[in-house]
Amino acid sequence: MPPVGDLSTLLVWAAATAFTVALFAYSIDLARIADAAARPRQAARAVKTSTKANANQRVPALAGAGGPSSSYAPPLPPASEPSGAPDQGSSDAATGDAVGRSAKAEGIARSTHLLGILLLFSGIVLRGIAAGRWPTANMYEFTLVGMFVATTVLAIVQRRRVIAFLGVVVTAIAVLGLVLALNAFYVRADALQPALQSYWLVIHVGVAISATGIFTVACGTSMLQLLSAARAENRSHLEQPWSRGDVVRRSASGWRVTGPRFAWLKQMPDALHLEALSFRLNAVGFVLWTFTLIAGSIWAEHAWGRYWNWDPKEVGTFVVWVTYASYLHARTTRGWSGRRAAYLVFAGYLAVLANFTVVNLFVAGLHSYSGLR
Amino acid sequence: MSAFRPEGLEDTFTGTAPDEPRVAVPALGVGGWLRWAWRQLTSMRVALLLLVLLAVAAVPGTMFPQRGQDAARVTAYITAHGAVGHWLDRFGFFDVYTSAWFSAIYLLLFVSLVGCIMPRTKHHWSAMRARPPRTPRRFGRFPAQASTTVHDEPEALVRRAAAMLGRGKRYRVDVHDEGSGTWSVSAERGYLRETGNLVFHLALVGLLVAVAYGQLLHYRAQVIVVAGDGFANAETAFDTFEHGRAFDPAKLEPFTMRLDDFESRFDAASLAARDFTAHVTLTEPGAAPAARTIKVNHPLDVGGTEIYLQGNGYAPEVTVKDAAGQVAFSGPVPFLPQDQVYTSRGVVKVPDVSGGQPQIGLLGFLLPSAAEMSPDQWVSVNPEPNSPLLVLSVWSGNLGLDTGVPQNVYQLDEKGLTESKDASGKPVTLYVRPGDTVTLPDGLGTLTFDGMRRFAAFDLRKDPALAWLLTFALTALAGLATSLFVPRRRLWVRAAPSTGDQDESPTTVVTAAGLARGDDVGLAPELGRVLEAVLGSPVPVAGRPPVEEEGD
């Protein structure tokens, strides 16, 4: 193995380590927020006053969530604070800055998260150098780049304010993905087989990976949305006795979403804003996925003389596309917006994962490029 | 103007439609039923249901082998699974994408789409040329609101706002004199959002039509060419040929192509393929022969027909002499590679033996780089032809070629044949190296392995719909992006003279509101910027969440 390839692998391990530290730090932050939120009264009152002071100019939280509509200026300072510098601080307060968050943990999380992104990026670049080509040709490289996109999107979403839960979900997925890639998907950096020798490898696969990374963050956001909605509506399946297997319910009841363990949800943006954020991410992901489908068809036409052949990978991509299309329809269908639409986000993301793992590893088809046997 | 809205569409601009009152069934005549069915089919909920169904229905195609992709695996699956396989076949699980149920879902979906989009297009067409909706009396229900008092004169202020919105912000504006000194402006932008939405859906219909058009007029042929040989682009030259109903085989471009040489390169360590290049000579009518190359990912375009390099392998050249010593067969026979090291399988059929003798069939493998793993166990260890070896079993009798039933040239029909056995009853296996001549068992004659040539498999294909497909696909993409990312907003600014004020200078009460379609985090800031520009100082804008969540 060429030494550059070795170095790349080391960097990926280092990135996985950095993300693990970030994961712990985000978890600690989340736990602190939960603690503070669980301690009643004072904290709650503090939040109330801080939001009331800004009630006049509340703007939807998480303004710059990475969508194309995110480029608007920070909100106007309230009339009562004419001298207030137009910095991000005032908007933080307006969105209900979480009480009890650990500045130290957040600092560590942020810096290790960024460090991880840098390490991973260098690992990917060196991998490309070692192989002498664009590094998106097999499952190992696909996973590296996908996790790079996911963690970068996370960093963009969090650029104003840390959303600890999202940090935990995405960094956990990133760590699992990277370790899985290193242990199960790893193949030697090597040149390409003739079928992959095309500039479409950069376009088609690159865009598919970006879409996957964005869908990952959107899925985490939708999870948070459901938890937040359930808590706000005081609704938990673990609250009422079950007709069968109530023992399970009682032992798990500490984990009910309405319980103290989820008190941190109070500090999160509310379900409506999370839904809006998830939609913006999914919309970008969906447009990219549509492009993936089209670019894939063009490439298939060049390579195989068939723009659409119902190859398992094509079917998987199609299923993902239709599922996210259903999600977009559900959002505007009466009785289907909100919670039910979020279920379709989960279905779509599951389809993305299955399309990547099951179809690559267990189904024979024209897209069998994992390099694994 | 009543806006068309499919049943169940939630829309901030027109509000949510009340549920249709339930009609007692007997009151519905045939027309009523049809109307009801049509309304259901074009409703959002049914469209959603069909979309989810489509996603689910596509999945079995990845779980079961499909005839369109691999007919041999389907046959093997049905044989292996008996009755289950038979029933799966009856319900179309091996032809999912052409099955009645899958077709029904997507056709219904497209009918639903057309039924929904056509009236919407009509409505949008008139909305685009209409004036923005009148300023509502009350602003209380809108997601973005602001109010302040200034000393400007109401009409001038409103006209200033209208000019600003129309010019810099590309709004369509309408100024209203509301009487008693009160003026207001209504403004709307982002008609492109709905346009994009409609264009996207219409482009999908166009895509479907283009696919069908291509199906009618396409053709696809496969041909295997041994290096040194060529073929003419005509039906008789092809190994397989399929075409759409409206395609006339007489209209094939009359060209000929010769495979001069085939180059391949493999990685020395991993043995993985690195490059395949076919060097061909193309002769088009009325033109001199021209040298061309065809590579994977780089098909050759001949007057609209694309020629793809789809496969390659080795064709051993053999000569078979029958018992009478006559040459019964001589030439290259393509053996199809089965794996990465080109373990290739093939059949040599020798029907033209001298009178009264049995026909000969030779079945077996070609190993480009043969290595003996254990006695009589040979494998190929490299795709390069370093030490080729033919391993053949010998059959004799009737090859069955004159039955009129087309035969696969890569398979031996063993019905009328018997395999040669040695004295101990074991099948005879011939091991032949290039240059060797071996005697066939049972006095059938001799076999000479003269040498090896490369062969290449080409797909020839023409689909006149490709340009349309690309156009519709890119139009759909553009429409989709527009419909998701262009904000559609309505803004209103009203200026009314203050009543009951004792001040010397007259004051004007300015109220403003904004409404957006879908999620729009930029709405409140936009209203703020407009007011600041018109009034010269910032005005706080109260925003509330842009969408209302339904309790269910």
PDB file of N, CA, C and O in Angstrom, chain B residues 277-326:
ATOM      1  N   THR B 277     -10.117  -1.108 -25.215  1.00  0.00           N
ATOM      2  CA  THR B 277     -10.260  -0.272 -26.401  1.00  0.00           C
ATOM      3  C   THR B 277     -10.457  -1.148 -27.629  1.00  0.00           C
ATOM      4  O   THR B 277      -9.663  -2.066 -27.876  1.00  0.00           O
ATOM      5  N   ALA B 278     -11.502  -0.847 -28.371  1.00  0.00           N
ATOM      6  CA  ALA B 278     -11.739  -1.547 -29.630  1.00  0.00           C
ATOM      7  C   ALA B 278     -11.348  -0.614 -30.763  1.00  0.00           C
ATOM      8  O   ALA B 278     -11.858   0.499 -30.851  1.00  0.00           O
ATOM      9  N   HIS B 279     -10.394  -1.066 -31.610  1.00  0.00           N
ATOM     10  CA  HIS B 279     -10.004  -0.279 -32.787  1.00  0.00           C
ATOM     11  C   HIS B 279     -10.796  -0.823 -33.968  1.00  0.00           C
ATOM     12  O   HIS B 279     -10.692  -2.007 -34.280  1.00  0.00           O
ATOM     13  N   VAL B 280     -11.593   0.038 -34.561  1.00  0.00           N
ATOM     14  CA  VAL B 280     -12.472  -0.433 -35.618  1.00  0.00           C
ATOM     15  C   VAL B 280     -12.269   0.397 -36.883  1.00  0.00           C
ATOM     16  O   VAL B 280     -11.739   1.512 -36.839  1.00  0.00           O
ATOM     17  N   THR B 281     -12.711  -0.169 -38.001  1.00  0.00           N
ATOM     18  CA  THR B 281     -12.762   0.582 -39.246  1.00  0.00           C
ATOM     19  C   THR B 281     -14.226   0.711 -39.632  1.00  0.00           C
ATOM     20  O   THR B 281     -14.932  -0.289 -39.757  1.00  0.00           O
ATOM     21  N   LEU B 282     -14.653   1.949 -39.780  1.00  0.00           N
ATOM     22  CA  LEU B 282     -16.053   2.218 -40.069  1.00  0.00           C
ATOM     23  C   LEU B 282     -16.168   2.651 -41.523  1.00  0.00           C
ATOM     24  O   LEU B 282     -15.433   3.530 -41.984  1.00  0.00           O
ATOM     25  N   THR B 283     -17.090   2.031 -42.270  1.00  0.00           N
ATOM     26  CA  THR B 283     -17.322   2.443 -43.649  1.00  0.00           C
ATOM     27  C   THR B 283     -18.772   2.868 -43.798  1.00  0.00           C
ATOM     28  O   THR B 283     -19.688   2.048 -43.704  1.00  0.00           O
ATOM     29  N   GLU B 284     -18.964   4.156 -43.996  1.00  0.00           N
ATOM     30  CA  GLU B 284     -20.308   4.659 -44.224  1.00  0.00           C
ATOM     31  C   GLU B 284     -20.526   4.771 -45.723  1.00  0.00           C
ATOM     32  O   GLU B 284     -19.571   4.968 -46.479  1.00  0.00           O
ATOM     33  N   PRO B 285     -21.786   4.668 -46.177  1.00  0.00           N
ATOM     34  CA  PRO B 285     -22.035   4.720 -47.614  1.00  0.00           C
ATOM     35  C   PRO B 285     -21.505   6.027 -48.215  1.00  0.00           C
ATOM     36  O   PRO B 285     -21.749   7.104 -47.678  1.00  0.00           O
ATOM     37  N   GLY B 286     -20.781   5.918 -49.292  1.00  0.00           N
ATOM     38  CA  GLY B 286     -20.278   7.099 -49.970  1.00  0.00           C
ATOM     39  C   GLY B 286     -19.096   7.750 -49.294  1.00  0.00           C
ATOM     40  O   GLY B 286     -18.726   8.863 -49.622  1.00  0.00           O
ATOM     41  N   ALA B 287     -18.506   7.074 -48.305  1.00  0.00           N
ATOM     42  CA  ALA B 287     -17.355   7.667 -47.619  1.00  0.00           C
ATOM     43  C   ALA B 287     -16.229   6.651 -47.562  1.00  0.00           C
ATOM     44  O   ALA B 287     -16.462   5.441 -47.636  1.00  0.00           O
ATOM     45  N   ALA B 288     -15.013   7.146 -47.419  1.00  0.00           N
ATOM     46  CA  ALA B 288     -13.877   6.242 -47.329  1.00  0.00           C
ATOM     47  C   ALA B 288     -13.861   5.591 -45.951  1.00  0.00           C
ATOM     48  O   ALA B 288     -14.343   6.172 -44.987  1.00  0.00           O
ATOM     49  N   PRO B 289     -13.336   4.384 -45.849  1.00  0.00           N
ATOM     50  CA  PRO B 289     -13.231   3.730 -44.537  1.00  0.00           C
ATOM     51  C   PRO B 289     -12.432   4.596 -43.561  1.00  0.00           C
ATOM     52  O   PRO B 289     -11.426   5.200 -43.948  1.00  0.00           O
ATOM     53  N   ALA B 290     -12.902   4.684 -42.325  1.00  0.00           N
ATOM     54  CA  ALA B 290     -12.242   5.548 -41.349  1.00  0.00           C
ATOM     55  C   ALA B 290     -11.952   4.763 -40.084  1.00  0.00           C
ATOM     56  O   ALA B 290     -12.755   3.925 -39.655  1.00  0.00           O
ATOM     57  N   ALA B 291     -10.757   5.014 -39.523  1.00  0.00           N
ATOM     58  CA  ALA B 291     -10.382   4.326 -38.284  1.00  0.00           C
ATOM     59  C   ALA B 291     -11.034   5.026 -37.095  1.00  0.00           C
ATOM     60  O   ALA B 291     -11.036   6.253 -37.000  1.00  0.00           O
ATOM     61  N   ARG B 292     -11.620   4.254 -36.208  1.00  0.00           N
ATOM     62  CA  ARG B 292     -12.260   4.807 -35.009  1.00  0.00           C
ATOM     63  C   ARG B 292     -11.905   3.930 -33.806  1.00  0.00           C
ATOM     64  O   ARG B 292     -11.473   2.790 -33.984  1.00  0.00           O
ATOM     65  N   THR B 293     -12.123   4.489 -32.597  1.00  0.00           N
ATOM     66  CA  THR B 293     -11.991   3.649 -31.411  1.00  0.00           C
ATOM     67  C   THR B 293     -13.289   3.706 -30.617  1.00  0.00           C
ATOM     68  O   THR B 293     -13.990   4.714 -30.611  1.00  0.00           O
ATOM     69  N   ILE B 294     -13.596   2.609 -29.969  1.00  0.00           N
ATOM     70  CA  ILE B 294     -14.756   2.554 -29.088  1.00  0.00           C
ATOM     71  C   ILE B 294     -14.256   2.073 -27.734  1.00  0.00           C
ATOM     72  O   ILE B 294     -13.514   1.094 -27.639  1.00  0.00           O
ATOM     73  N   LYS B 295     -14.640   2.818 -26.686  1.00  0.00           N
ATOM     74  CA  LYS B 295     -14.267   2.425 -25.331  1.00  0.00           C
ATOM     75  C   LYS B 295     -15.522   2.402 -24.477  1.00  0.00           C
ATOM     76  O   LYS B 295     -16.547   2.960 -24.859  1.00  0.00           O
ATOM     77  N   VAL B 296     -15.402   1.755 -23.328  1.00  0.00           N
ATOM     78  CA  VAL B 296     -16.491   1.839 -22.371  1.00  0.00           C
ATOM     79  C   VAL B 296     -16.659   3.324 -22.013  1.00  0.00           C
ATOM     80  O   VAL B 296     -15.671   4.031 -21.823  1.00  0.00           O
ATOM     81  N   ASN B 297     -17.863   3.800 -21.942  1.00  0.00           N
ATOM     82  CA  ASN B 297     -18.178   5.197 -21.661  1.00  0.00           C
ATOM     83  C   ASN B 297     -17.948   6.116 -22.864  1.00  0.00           C
ATOM     84  O   ASN B 297     -18.224   7.306 -22.788  1.00  0.00           O
ATOM     85  N   HIS B 298     -17.407   5.580 -23.957  1.00  0.00           N
ATOM     86  CA  HIS B 298     -17.214   6.401 -25.151  1.00  0.00           C
ATOM     87  C   HIS B 298     -17.754   5.680 -26.376  1.00  0.00           C
ATOM     88  O   HIS B 298     -16.996   5.132 -27.170  1.00  0.00           O
ATOM     89  N   PRO B 299     -19.090   5.655 -26.503  1.00  0.00           N
ATOM     90  CA  PRO B 299     -19.674   4.970 -27.656  1.00  0.00           C
ATOM     91  C   PRO B 299     -19.357   5.718 -28.943  1.00  0.00           C
ATOM     92  O   PRO B 299     -18.980   6.893 -28.923  1.00  0.00           O
ATOM     93  N   LEU B 300     -19.523   4.992 -30.054  1.00  0.00           N
ATOM     94  CA  LEU B 300     -19.285   5.591 -31.368  1.00  0.00           C
ATOM     95  C   LEU B 300     -20.638   5.956 -31.968  1.00  0.00           C
ATOM     96  O   LEU B 300     -21.553   5.134 -31.986  1.00  0.00           O
ATOM     97  N   ASP B 301     -20.765   7.194 -32.433  1.00  0.00           N
ATOM     98  CA  ASP B 301     -22.024   7.658 -32.999  1.00  0.00           C
ATOM     99  C   ASP B 301     -21.954   7.590 -34.518  1.00  0.00           C
ATOM    100  O   ASP B 301     -21.113   8.233 -35.133  1.00  0.00           O
ATOM    101  N   VAL B 302     -22.797   6.783 -35.104  1.00  0.00           N
ATOM    102  CA  VAL B 302     -22.845   6.687 -36.569  1.00  0.00           C
ATOM    103  C   VAL B 302     -24.238   7.109 -37.017  1.00  0.00           C
ATOM    104  O   VAL B 302     -25.188   6.328 -36.955  1.00  0.00           O
ATOM    105  N   GLY B 303     -24.372   8.342 -37.425  1.00  0.00           N
ATOM    106  CA  GLY B 303     -25.654   8.835 -37.926  1.00  0.00           C
ATOM    107  C   GLY B 303     -26.813   8.586 -36.986  1.00  0.00           C
ATOM    108  O   GLY B 303     -27.895   8.189 -37.410  1.00  0.00           O
ATOM    109  N   GLY B 304     -26.595   8.790 -35.687  1.00  0.00           N
ATOM    110  CA  GLY B 304     -27.687   8.628 -34.725  1.00  0.00           C
ATOM    111  C   GLY B 304     -27.690   7.270 -34.053  1.00  0.00           C
ATOM    112  O   GLY B 304     -28.271   7.081 -32.995  1.00  0.00           O
ATOM    113  N   THR B 305     -27.042   6.294 -34.662  1.00  0.00           N
ATOM    114  CA  THR B 305     -26.912   4.987 -34.027  1.00  0.00           C
ATOM    115  C   THR B 305     -25.661   5.001 -33.161  1.00  0.00           C
ATOM    116  O   THR B 305     -24.581   5.348 -33.636  1.00  0.00           O
ATOM    117  N   GLU B 306     -25.837   4.653 -31.903  1.00  0.00           N
ATOM    118  CA  GLU B 306     -24.681   4.602 -31.012  1.00  0.00           C
ATOM    119  C   GLU B 306     -24.199   3.159 -30.922  1.00  0.00           C
ATOM    120  O   GLU B 306     -25.004   2.231 -30.823  1.00  0.00           O
ATOM    121  N   ILE B 307     -22.878   2.999 -30.975  1.00  0.00           N
ATOM    122  CA  ILE B 307     -22.303   1.651 -30.854  1.00  0.00           C
ATOM    123  C   ILE B 307     -21.514   1.602 -29.552  1.00  0.00           C
ATOM    124  O   ILE B 307     -20.564   2.361 -29.352  1.00  0.00           O
ATOM    125  N   TYR B 308     -21.941   0.711 -28.648  1.00  0.00           N
ATOM    126  CA  TYR B 308     -21.333   0.621 -27.316  1.00  0.00           C
ATOM    127  C   TYR B 308     -20.482  -0.627 -27.222  1.00  0.00           C
ATOM    128  O   TYR B 308     -20.866  -1.681 -27.724  1.00  0.00           O
ATOM    129  N   LEU B 309     -19.359  -0.495 -26.556  1.00  0.00           N
ATOM    130  CA  LEU B 309     -18.536  -1.658 -26.236  1.00  0.00           C
ATOM    131  C   LEU B 309     -19.087  -2.262 -24.949  1.00  0.00           C
ATOM    132  O   LEU B 309     -19.028  -1.648 -23.887  1.00  0.00           O
ATOM    133  N   GLN B 310     -19.651  -3.451 -25.064  1.00  0.00           N
ATOM    134  CA  GLN B 310     -20.336  -4.023 -23.908  1.00  0.00           C
ATOM    135  C   GLN B 310     -19.606  -5.208 -23.293  1.00  0.00           C
ATOM    136  O   GLN B 310     -19.870  -5.565 -22.158  1.00  0.00           O
ATOM    137  N   GLY B 311     -18.750  -5.834 -24.059  1.00  0.00           N
ATOM    138  CA  GLY B 311     -18.084  -7.000 -23.497  1.00  0.00           C
ATOM    139  C   GLY B 311     -16.931  -7.409 -24.386  1.00  0.00           C
ATOM    140  O   GLY B 311     -16.744  -6.874 -25.476  1.00  0.00           O
ATOM    141  N   ASN B 312     -16.110  -8.341 -23.897  1.00  0.00           N
ATOM    142  CA  ASN B 312     -14.995  -8.825 -24.707  1.00  0.00           C
ATOM    143  C   ASN B 312     -14.533 -10.152 -24.160  1.00  0.00           C
ATOM    144  O   ASN B 312     -14.919 -10.548 -23.057  1.00  0.00           O
ATOM    145  N   GLY B 313     -13.727 -10.826 -24.933  1.00  0.00           N
ATOM    146  CA  GLY B 313     -13.233 -12.119 -24.472  1.00  0.00           C
ATOM    147  C   GLY B 313     -12.337 -12.730 -25.522  1.00  0.00           C
ATOM    148  O   GLY B 313     -11.871 -12.040 -26.433  1.00  0.00           O
ATOM    149  N   TYR B 314     -12.091 -14.033 -25.377  1.00  0.00           N
ATOM    150  CA  TYR B 314     -11.211 -14.725 -26.299  1.00  0.00           C
ATOM    151  C   TYR B 314     -12.011 -15.693 -27.168  1.00  0.00           C
ATOM    152  O   TYR B 314     -12.984 -16.280 -26.714  1.00  0.00           O
ATOM    153  N   ALA B 315     -11.560 -15.801 -28.420  1.00  0.00           N
ATOM    154  CA  ALA B 315     -12.174 -16.765 -29.330  1.00  0.00           C
ATOM    155  C   ALA B 315     -11.082 -17.712 -29.808  1.00  0.00           C
ATOM    156  O   ALA B 315     -10.266 -17.353 -30.655  1.00  0.00           O
ATOM    157  N   PRO B 316     -11.017 -18.948 -29.245  1.00  0.00           N
ATOM    158  CA  PRO B 316     -10.022 -19.911 -29.729  1.00  0.00           C
ATOM    159  C   PRO B 316     -10.344 -20.308 -31.173  1.00  0.00           C
ATOM    160  O   PRO B 316     -11.502 -20.492 -31.527  1.00  0.00           O
ATOM    161  N   GLU B 317      -9.291 -20.384 -31.975  1.00  0.00           N
ATOM    162  CA  GLU B 317      -9.469 -20.858 -33.346  1.00  0.00           C
ATOM    163  C   GLU B 317      -9.221 -22.351 -33.364  1.00  0.00           C
ATOM    164  O   GLU B 317      -8.151 -22.814 -32.953  1.00  0.00           O
ATOM    165  N   VAL B 318     -10.193 -23.089 -33.809  1.00  0.00           N
ATOM    166  CA  VAL B 318     -10.035 -24.551 -33.813  1.00  0.00           C
ATOM    167  C   VAL B 318     -10.341 -25.104 -35.200  1.00  0.00           C
ATOM    168  O   VAL B 318     -11.084 -24.506 -35.975  1.00  0.00           O
ATOM    169  N   THR B 319      -9.742 -26.237 -35.474  1.00  0.00           N
ATOM    170  CA  THR B 319     -10.050 -26.960 -36.706  1.00  0.00           C
ATOM    171  C   THR B 319     -10.444 -28.372 -36.318  1.00  0.00           C
ATOM    172  O   THR B 319      -9.720 -29.037 -35.566  1.00  0.00           O
ATOM    173  N   VAL B 320     -11.590 -28.824 -36.783  1.00  0.00           N
ATOM    174  CA  VAL B 320     -12.033 -30.186 -36.506  1.00  0.00           C
ATOM    175  C   VAL B 320     -12.059 -30.951 -37.822  1.00  0.00           C
ATOM    176  O   VAL B 320     -12.674 -30.508 -38.801  1.00  0.00           O
ATOM    177  N   LYS B 321     -11.359 -32.073 -37.828  1.00  0.00           N
ATOM    178  CA  LYS B 321     -11.429 -32.969 -38.988  1.00  0.00           C
ATOM    179  C   LYS B 321     -12.246 -34.174 -38.586  1.00  0.00           C
ATOM    180  O   LYS B 321     -12.075 -34.713 -37.485  1.00  0.00           O
ATOM    181  N   ASP B 322     -13.150 -34.584 -39.474  1.00  0.00           N
ATOM    182  CA  ASP B 322     -13.993 -35.733 -39.125  1.00  0.00           C
ATOM    183  C   ASP B 322     -13.241 -37.046 -39.360  1.00  0.00           C
ATOM    184  O   ASP B 322     -12.067 -37.038 -39.731  1.00  0.00           O
ATOM    185  N   ALA B 323     -13.946 -38.133 -39.135  1.00  0.00           N
ATOM    186  CA  ALA B 323     -13.307 -39.453 -39.224  1.00  0.00           C
ATOM    187  C   ALA B 323     -12.735 -39.696 -40.609  1.00  0.00           C
ATOM    188  O   ALA B 323     -11.743 -40.419 -40.764  1.00  0.00           O
ATOM    189  N   ALA B 324     -13.324 -39.063 -41.616  1.00  0.00           N
ATOM    190  CA  ALA B 324     -12.849 -39.249 -42.986  1.00  0.00           C
ATOM    191  C   ALA B 324     -11.654 -38.369 -43.295  1.00  0.00           C
ATOM    192  O   ALA B 324     -11.151 -38.386 -44.411  1.00  0.00           O
ATOM    193  N   GLY B 325     -11.238 -37.551 -42.310  1.00  0.00           N
ATOM    194  CA  GLY B 325     -10.092 -36.685 -42.515  1.00  0.00           C
ATOM    195  C   GLY B 325     -10.448 -35.380 -43.208  1.00  0.00           C
ATOM    196  O   GLY B 325      -9.566 -34.593 -43.547  1.00  0.00           O
ATOM    197  N   GLN B 326     -11.731 -35.139 -43.438  1.00  0.00           N
ATOM    198  CA  GLN B 326     -12.174 -33.899 -44.048  1.00  0.00           C
ATOM    199  C   GLN B 326     -12.276 -32.803 -42.994  1.00  0.00           C
ATOM    200  O   GLN B 326     -12.658 -33.051 -41.849  1.00  0.00           O
TER     201      GLN B 326
END
